mmCIF file of C-alpha atoms in Angstrom:
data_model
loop_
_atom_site.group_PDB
_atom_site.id
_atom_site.type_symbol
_atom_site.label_atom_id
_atom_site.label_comp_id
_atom_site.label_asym_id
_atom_site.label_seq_id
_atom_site.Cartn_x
_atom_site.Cartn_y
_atom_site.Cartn_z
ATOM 1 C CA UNK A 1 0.000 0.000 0.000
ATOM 2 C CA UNK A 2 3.042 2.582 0.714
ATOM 3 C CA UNK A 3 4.006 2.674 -3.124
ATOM 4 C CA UNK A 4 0.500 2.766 -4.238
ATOM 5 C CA UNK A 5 0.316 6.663 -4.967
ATOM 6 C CA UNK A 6 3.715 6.019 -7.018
ATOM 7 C CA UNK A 7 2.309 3.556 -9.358
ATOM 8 C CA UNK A 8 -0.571 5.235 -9.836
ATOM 9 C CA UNK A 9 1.474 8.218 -10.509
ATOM 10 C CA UNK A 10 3.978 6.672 -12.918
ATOM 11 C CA UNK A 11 1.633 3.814 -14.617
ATOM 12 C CA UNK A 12 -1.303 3.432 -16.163
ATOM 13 C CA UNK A 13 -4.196 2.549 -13.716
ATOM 14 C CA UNK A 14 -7.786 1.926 -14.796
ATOM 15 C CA UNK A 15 -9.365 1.056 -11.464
ATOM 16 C CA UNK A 16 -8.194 0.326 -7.470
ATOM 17 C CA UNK A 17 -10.248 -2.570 -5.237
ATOM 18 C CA UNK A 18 -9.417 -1.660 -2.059
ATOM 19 C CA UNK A 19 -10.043 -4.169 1.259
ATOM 20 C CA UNK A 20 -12.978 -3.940 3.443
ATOM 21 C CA UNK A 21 -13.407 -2.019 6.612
ATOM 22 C CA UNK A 22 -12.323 1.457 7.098
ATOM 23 C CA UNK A 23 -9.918 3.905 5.075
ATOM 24 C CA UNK A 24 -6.526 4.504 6.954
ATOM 25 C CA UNK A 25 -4.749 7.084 6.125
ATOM 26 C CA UNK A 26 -2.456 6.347 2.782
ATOM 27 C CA UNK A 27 -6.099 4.700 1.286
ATOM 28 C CA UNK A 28 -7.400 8.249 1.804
ATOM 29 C CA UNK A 29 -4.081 9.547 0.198
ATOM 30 C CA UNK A 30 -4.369 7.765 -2.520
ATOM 31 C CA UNK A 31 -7.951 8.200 -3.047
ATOM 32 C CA UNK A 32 -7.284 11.927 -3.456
ATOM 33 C CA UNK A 33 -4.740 11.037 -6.652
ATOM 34 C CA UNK A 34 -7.742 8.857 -7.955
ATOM 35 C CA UNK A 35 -10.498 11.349 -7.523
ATOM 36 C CA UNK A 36 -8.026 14.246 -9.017
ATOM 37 C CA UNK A 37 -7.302 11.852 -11.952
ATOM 38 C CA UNK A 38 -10.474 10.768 -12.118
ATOM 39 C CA UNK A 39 -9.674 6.679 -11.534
ATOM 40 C CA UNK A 40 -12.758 5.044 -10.282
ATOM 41 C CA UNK A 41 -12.010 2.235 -7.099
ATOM 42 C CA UNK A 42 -14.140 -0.053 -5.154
ATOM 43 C CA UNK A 43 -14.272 -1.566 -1.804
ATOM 44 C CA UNK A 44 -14.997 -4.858 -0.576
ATOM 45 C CA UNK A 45 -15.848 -6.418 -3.825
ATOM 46 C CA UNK A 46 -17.187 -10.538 -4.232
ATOM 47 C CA UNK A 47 -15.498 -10.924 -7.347
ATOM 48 C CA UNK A 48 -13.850 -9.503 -10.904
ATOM 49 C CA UNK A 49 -14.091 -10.740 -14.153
ATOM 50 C CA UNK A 50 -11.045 -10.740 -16.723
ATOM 51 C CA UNK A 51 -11.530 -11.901 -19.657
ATOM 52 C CA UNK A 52 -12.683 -15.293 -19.155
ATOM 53 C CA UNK A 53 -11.277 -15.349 -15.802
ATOM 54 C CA UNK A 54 -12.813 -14.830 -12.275
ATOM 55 C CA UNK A 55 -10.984 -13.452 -9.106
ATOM 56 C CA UNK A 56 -13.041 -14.172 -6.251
ATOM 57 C CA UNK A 57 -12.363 -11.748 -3.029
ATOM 58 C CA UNK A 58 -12.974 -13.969 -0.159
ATOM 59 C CA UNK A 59 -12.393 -11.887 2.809
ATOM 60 C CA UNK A 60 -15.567 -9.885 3.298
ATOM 61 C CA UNK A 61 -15.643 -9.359 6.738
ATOM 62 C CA UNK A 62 -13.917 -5.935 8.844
ATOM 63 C CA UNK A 63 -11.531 -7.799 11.458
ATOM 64 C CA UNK A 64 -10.731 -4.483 12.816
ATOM 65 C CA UNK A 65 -7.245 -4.166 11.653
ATOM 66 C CA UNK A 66 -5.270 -3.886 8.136
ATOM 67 C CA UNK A 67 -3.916 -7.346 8.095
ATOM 68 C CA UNK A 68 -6.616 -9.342 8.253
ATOM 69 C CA UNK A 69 -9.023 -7.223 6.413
ATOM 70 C CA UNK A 70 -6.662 -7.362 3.377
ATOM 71 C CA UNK A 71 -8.164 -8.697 0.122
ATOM 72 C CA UNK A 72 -8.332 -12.604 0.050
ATOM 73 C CA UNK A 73 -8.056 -13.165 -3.744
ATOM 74 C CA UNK A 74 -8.551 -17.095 -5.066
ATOM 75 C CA UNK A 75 -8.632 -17.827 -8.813
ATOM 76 C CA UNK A 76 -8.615 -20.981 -11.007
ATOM 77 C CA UNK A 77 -6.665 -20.994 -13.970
ATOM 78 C CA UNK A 78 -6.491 -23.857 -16.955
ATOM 79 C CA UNK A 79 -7.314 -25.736 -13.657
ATOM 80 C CA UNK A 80 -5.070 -24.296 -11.463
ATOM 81 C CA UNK A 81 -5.843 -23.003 -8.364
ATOM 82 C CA UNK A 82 -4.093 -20.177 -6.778
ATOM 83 C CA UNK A 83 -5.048 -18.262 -3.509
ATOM 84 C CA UNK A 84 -3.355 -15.187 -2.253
ATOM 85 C CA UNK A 85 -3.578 -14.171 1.140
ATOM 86 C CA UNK A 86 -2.594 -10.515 1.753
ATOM 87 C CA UNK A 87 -1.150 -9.785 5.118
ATOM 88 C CA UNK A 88 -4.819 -11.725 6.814
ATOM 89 C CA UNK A 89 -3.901 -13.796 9.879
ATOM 90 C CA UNK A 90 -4.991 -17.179 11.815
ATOM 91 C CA UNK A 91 -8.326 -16.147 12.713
ATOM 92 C CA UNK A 92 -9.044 -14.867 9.011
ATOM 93 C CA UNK A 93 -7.601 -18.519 7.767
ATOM 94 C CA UNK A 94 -10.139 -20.465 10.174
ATOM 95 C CA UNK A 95 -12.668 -18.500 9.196
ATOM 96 C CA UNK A 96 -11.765 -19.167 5.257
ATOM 97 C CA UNK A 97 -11.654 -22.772 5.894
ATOM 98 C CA UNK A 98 -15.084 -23.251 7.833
ATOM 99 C CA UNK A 99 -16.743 -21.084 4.942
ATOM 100 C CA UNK A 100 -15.059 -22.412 1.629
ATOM 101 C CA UNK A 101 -13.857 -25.349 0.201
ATOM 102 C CA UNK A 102 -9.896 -24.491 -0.378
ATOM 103 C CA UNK A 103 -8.318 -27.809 -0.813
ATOM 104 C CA UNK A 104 -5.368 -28.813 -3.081
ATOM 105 C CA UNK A 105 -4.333 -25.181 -3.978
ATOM 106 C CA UNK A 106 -1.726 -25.410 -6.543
ATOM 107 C CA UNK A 107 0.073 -21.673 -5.724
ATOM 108 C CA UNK A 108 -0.707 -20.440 -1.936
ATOM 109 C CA UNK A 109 0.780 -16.332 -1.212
ATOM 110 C CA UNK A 110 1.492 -17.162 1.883
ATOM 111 C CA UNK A 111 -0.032 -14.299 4.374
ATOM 112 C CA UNK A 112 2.112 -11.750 6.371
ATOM 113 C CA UNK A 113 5.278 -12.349 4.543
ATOM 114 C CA UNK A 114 5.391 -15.703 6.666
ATOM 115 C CA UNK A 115 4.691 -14.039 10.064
ATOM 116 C CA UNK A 116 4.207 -16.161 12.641
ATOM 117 C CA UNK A 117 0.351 -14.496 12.722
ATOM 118 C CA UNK A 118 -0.184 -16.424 9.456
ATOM 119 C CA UNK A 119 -0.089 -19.795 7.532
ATOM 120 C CA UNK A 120 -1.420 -22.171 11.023
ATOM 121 C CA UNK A 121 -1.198 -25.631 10.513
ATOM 122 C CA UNK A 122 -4.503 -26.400 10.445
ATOM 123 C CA UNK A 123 -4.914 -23.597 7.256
ATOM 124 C CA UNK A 124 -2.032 -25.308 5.477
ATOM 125 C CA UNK A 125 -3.198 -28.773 5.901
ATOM 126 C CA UNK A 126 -6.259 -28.273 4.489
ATOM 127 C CA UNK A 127 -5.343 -25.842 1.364
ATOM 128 C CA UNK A 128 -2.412 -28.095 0.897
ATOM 129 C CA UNK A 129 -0.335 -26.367 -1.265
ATOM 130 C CA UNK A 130 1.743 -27.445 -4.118
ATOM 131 C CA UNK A 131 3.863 -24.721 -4.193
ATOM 132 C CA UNK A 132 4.288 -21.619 -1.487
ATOM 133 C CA UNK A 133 5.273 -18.007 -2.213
ATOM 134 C CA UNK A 134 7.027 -15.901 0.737
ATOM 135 C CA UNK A 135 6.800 -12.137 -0.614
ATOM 136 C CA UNK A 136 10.137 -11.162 2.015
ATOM 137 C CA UNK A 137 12.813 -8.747 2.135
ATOM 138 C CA UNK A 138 16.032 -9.919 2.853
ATOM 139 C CA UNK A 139 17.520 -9.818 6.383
ATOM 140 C CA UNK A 140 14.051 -7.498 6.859
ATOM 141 C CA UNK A 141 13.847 -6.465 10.624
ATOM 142 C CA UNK A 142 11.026 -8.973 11.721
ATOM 143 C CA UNK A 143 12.314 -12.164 10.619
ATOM 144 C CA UNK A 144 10.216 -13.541 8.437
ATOM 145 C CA UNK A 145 9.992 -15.608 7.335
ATOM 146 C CA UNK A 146 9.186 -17.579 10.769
ATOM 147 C CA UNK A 147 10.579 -20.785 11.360
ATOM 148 C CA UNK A 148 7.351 -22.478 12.451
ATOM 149 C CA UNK A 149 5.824 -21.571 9.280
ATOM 150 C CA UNK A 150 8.988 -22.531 7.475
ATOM 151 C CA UNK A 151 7.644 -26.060 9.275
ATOM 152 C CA UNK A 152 4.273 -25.935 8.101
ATOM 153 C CA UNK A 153 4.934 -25.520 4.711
ATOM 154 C CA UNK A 154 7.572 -28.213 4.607
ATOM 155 C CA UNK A 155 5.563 -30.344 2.368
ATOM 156 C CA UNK A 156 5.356 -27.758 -0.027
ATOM 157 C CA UNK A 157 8.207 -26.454 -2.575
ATOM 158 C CA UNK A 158 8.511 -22.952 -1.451
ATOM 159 C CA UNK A 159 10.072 -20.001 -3.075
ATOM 160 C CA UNK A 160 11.331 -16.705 -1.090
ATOM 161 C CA UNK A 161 11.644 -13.698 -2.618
ATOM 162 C CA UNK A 162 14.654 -13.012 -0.739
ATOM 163 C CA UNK A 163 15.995 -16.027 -1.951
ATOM 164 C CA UNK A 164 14.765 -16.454 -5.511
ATOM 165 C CA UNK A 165 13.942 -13.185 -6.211
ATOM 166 C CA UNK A 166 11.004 -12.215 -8.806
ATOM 167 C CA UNK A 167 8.506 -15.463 -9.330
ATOM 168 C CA UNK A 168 6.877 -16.246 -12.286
ATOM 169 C CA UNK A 169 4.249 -18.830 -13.369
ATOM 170 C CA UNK A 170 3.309 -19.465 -16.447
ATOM 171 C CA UNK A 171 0.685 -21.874 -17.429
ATOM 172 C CA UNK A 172 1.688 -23.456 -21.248
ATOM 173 C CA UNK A 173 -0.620 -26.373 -22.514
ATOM 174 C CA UNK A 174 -2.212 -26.655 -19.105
ATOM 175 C CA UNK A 175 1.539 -27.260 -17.448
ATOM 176 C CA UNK A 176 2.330 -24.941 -14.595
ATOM 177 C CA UNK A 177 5.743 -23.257 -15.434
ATOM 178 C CA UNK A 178 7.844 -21.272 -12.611
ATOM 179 C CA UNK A 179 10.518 -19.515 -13.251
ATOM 180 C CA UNK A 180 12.770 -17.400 -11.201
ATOM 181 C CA UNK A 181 14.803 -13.718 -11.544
ATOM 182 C CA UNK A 182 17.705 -14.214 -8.628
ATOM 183 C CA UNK A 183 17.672 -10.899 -6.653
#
């Protein structure tokens, strides 16, 4: 959310889905660049269609804090099923898994960087993921990725950013590619 009002300043930007719950402060930042460049956005959406693709917002409930109200996103594409979990937390995940049927995900964003607030063992068990994303600066001041979460995703093949760098998956003839840009 901190580079937001850059990109939108130095890209092109059709729209903005915020989370649910209340502004903070940068959201009502940036939604003074959008209104002055006339950018429409949206809060709390169910879903978004993309050409013949659907991302489903899961998280439509206001926790009370940032983290777990961020924007639950799950999509399936050429039969692969990816789920990306913002910054949301434990509670957020046992809520998630009493409400929707998340098994066998194929690409999990793991939440919180890999804080020890996110990715329970219960969560991971049941999405089981093929393969786990850590979005995490390197030698970053809190330490994620956490160890215990390290743990629960041990039966997954994970990839660090602060490891591997920029992640990419492509999907060619219904094959999951991945492909990585060292740091």
């Amino acid at each position: 959310m901190g580079e937001a009002i850059n990109l939108v300043n130095n890209f092109k930007v059709e729209k903005v889905i915020f989370n649910c719950g209340p502004y903070n402060n940068l959201e009502k930042d940036l939604i003074k660049v959008l209104d002055k460049k006339k950018i429409p956005y949206y809060s709390c959406i169910k879903e978004l269609n993309i050409d013949n693709n659907k991302l489903y917002f899961l998280n439509d409930k206001d926790y009370g804090n940032e983290n777990d109200n961020s924007s639950i996103i799950y999509t399936k594409l050429n039969n692969h099923k990816f789920l990306f979990m913002g910054d949301a937390g434990i509670e957020v995940e046992e809520d998630l898994i009493k409400k929707y049927n998340l098994q066998d995900i194929d690409v999990l964003k793991v939440g919180h960087h890999g804080s020890k607030t996110s990715s329970g063992k219960e969560f991971i068990n049941e999405v089981n993921p093929k393969y786990s994303i850590i979005s995490v600066g390197k030698n970053n001041r809190y330490g994620h990725p956490n160890k215990e979460v390290l743990n629960n995703l041990q039966d997954t093949k994970i990839y660090r950013t602060d490891q591997d760098g920029s992640i990419m998956f492509k999907i060619k003839s219904n094959k999951l590619e991945i492909a990585t840009c060292a740091p």
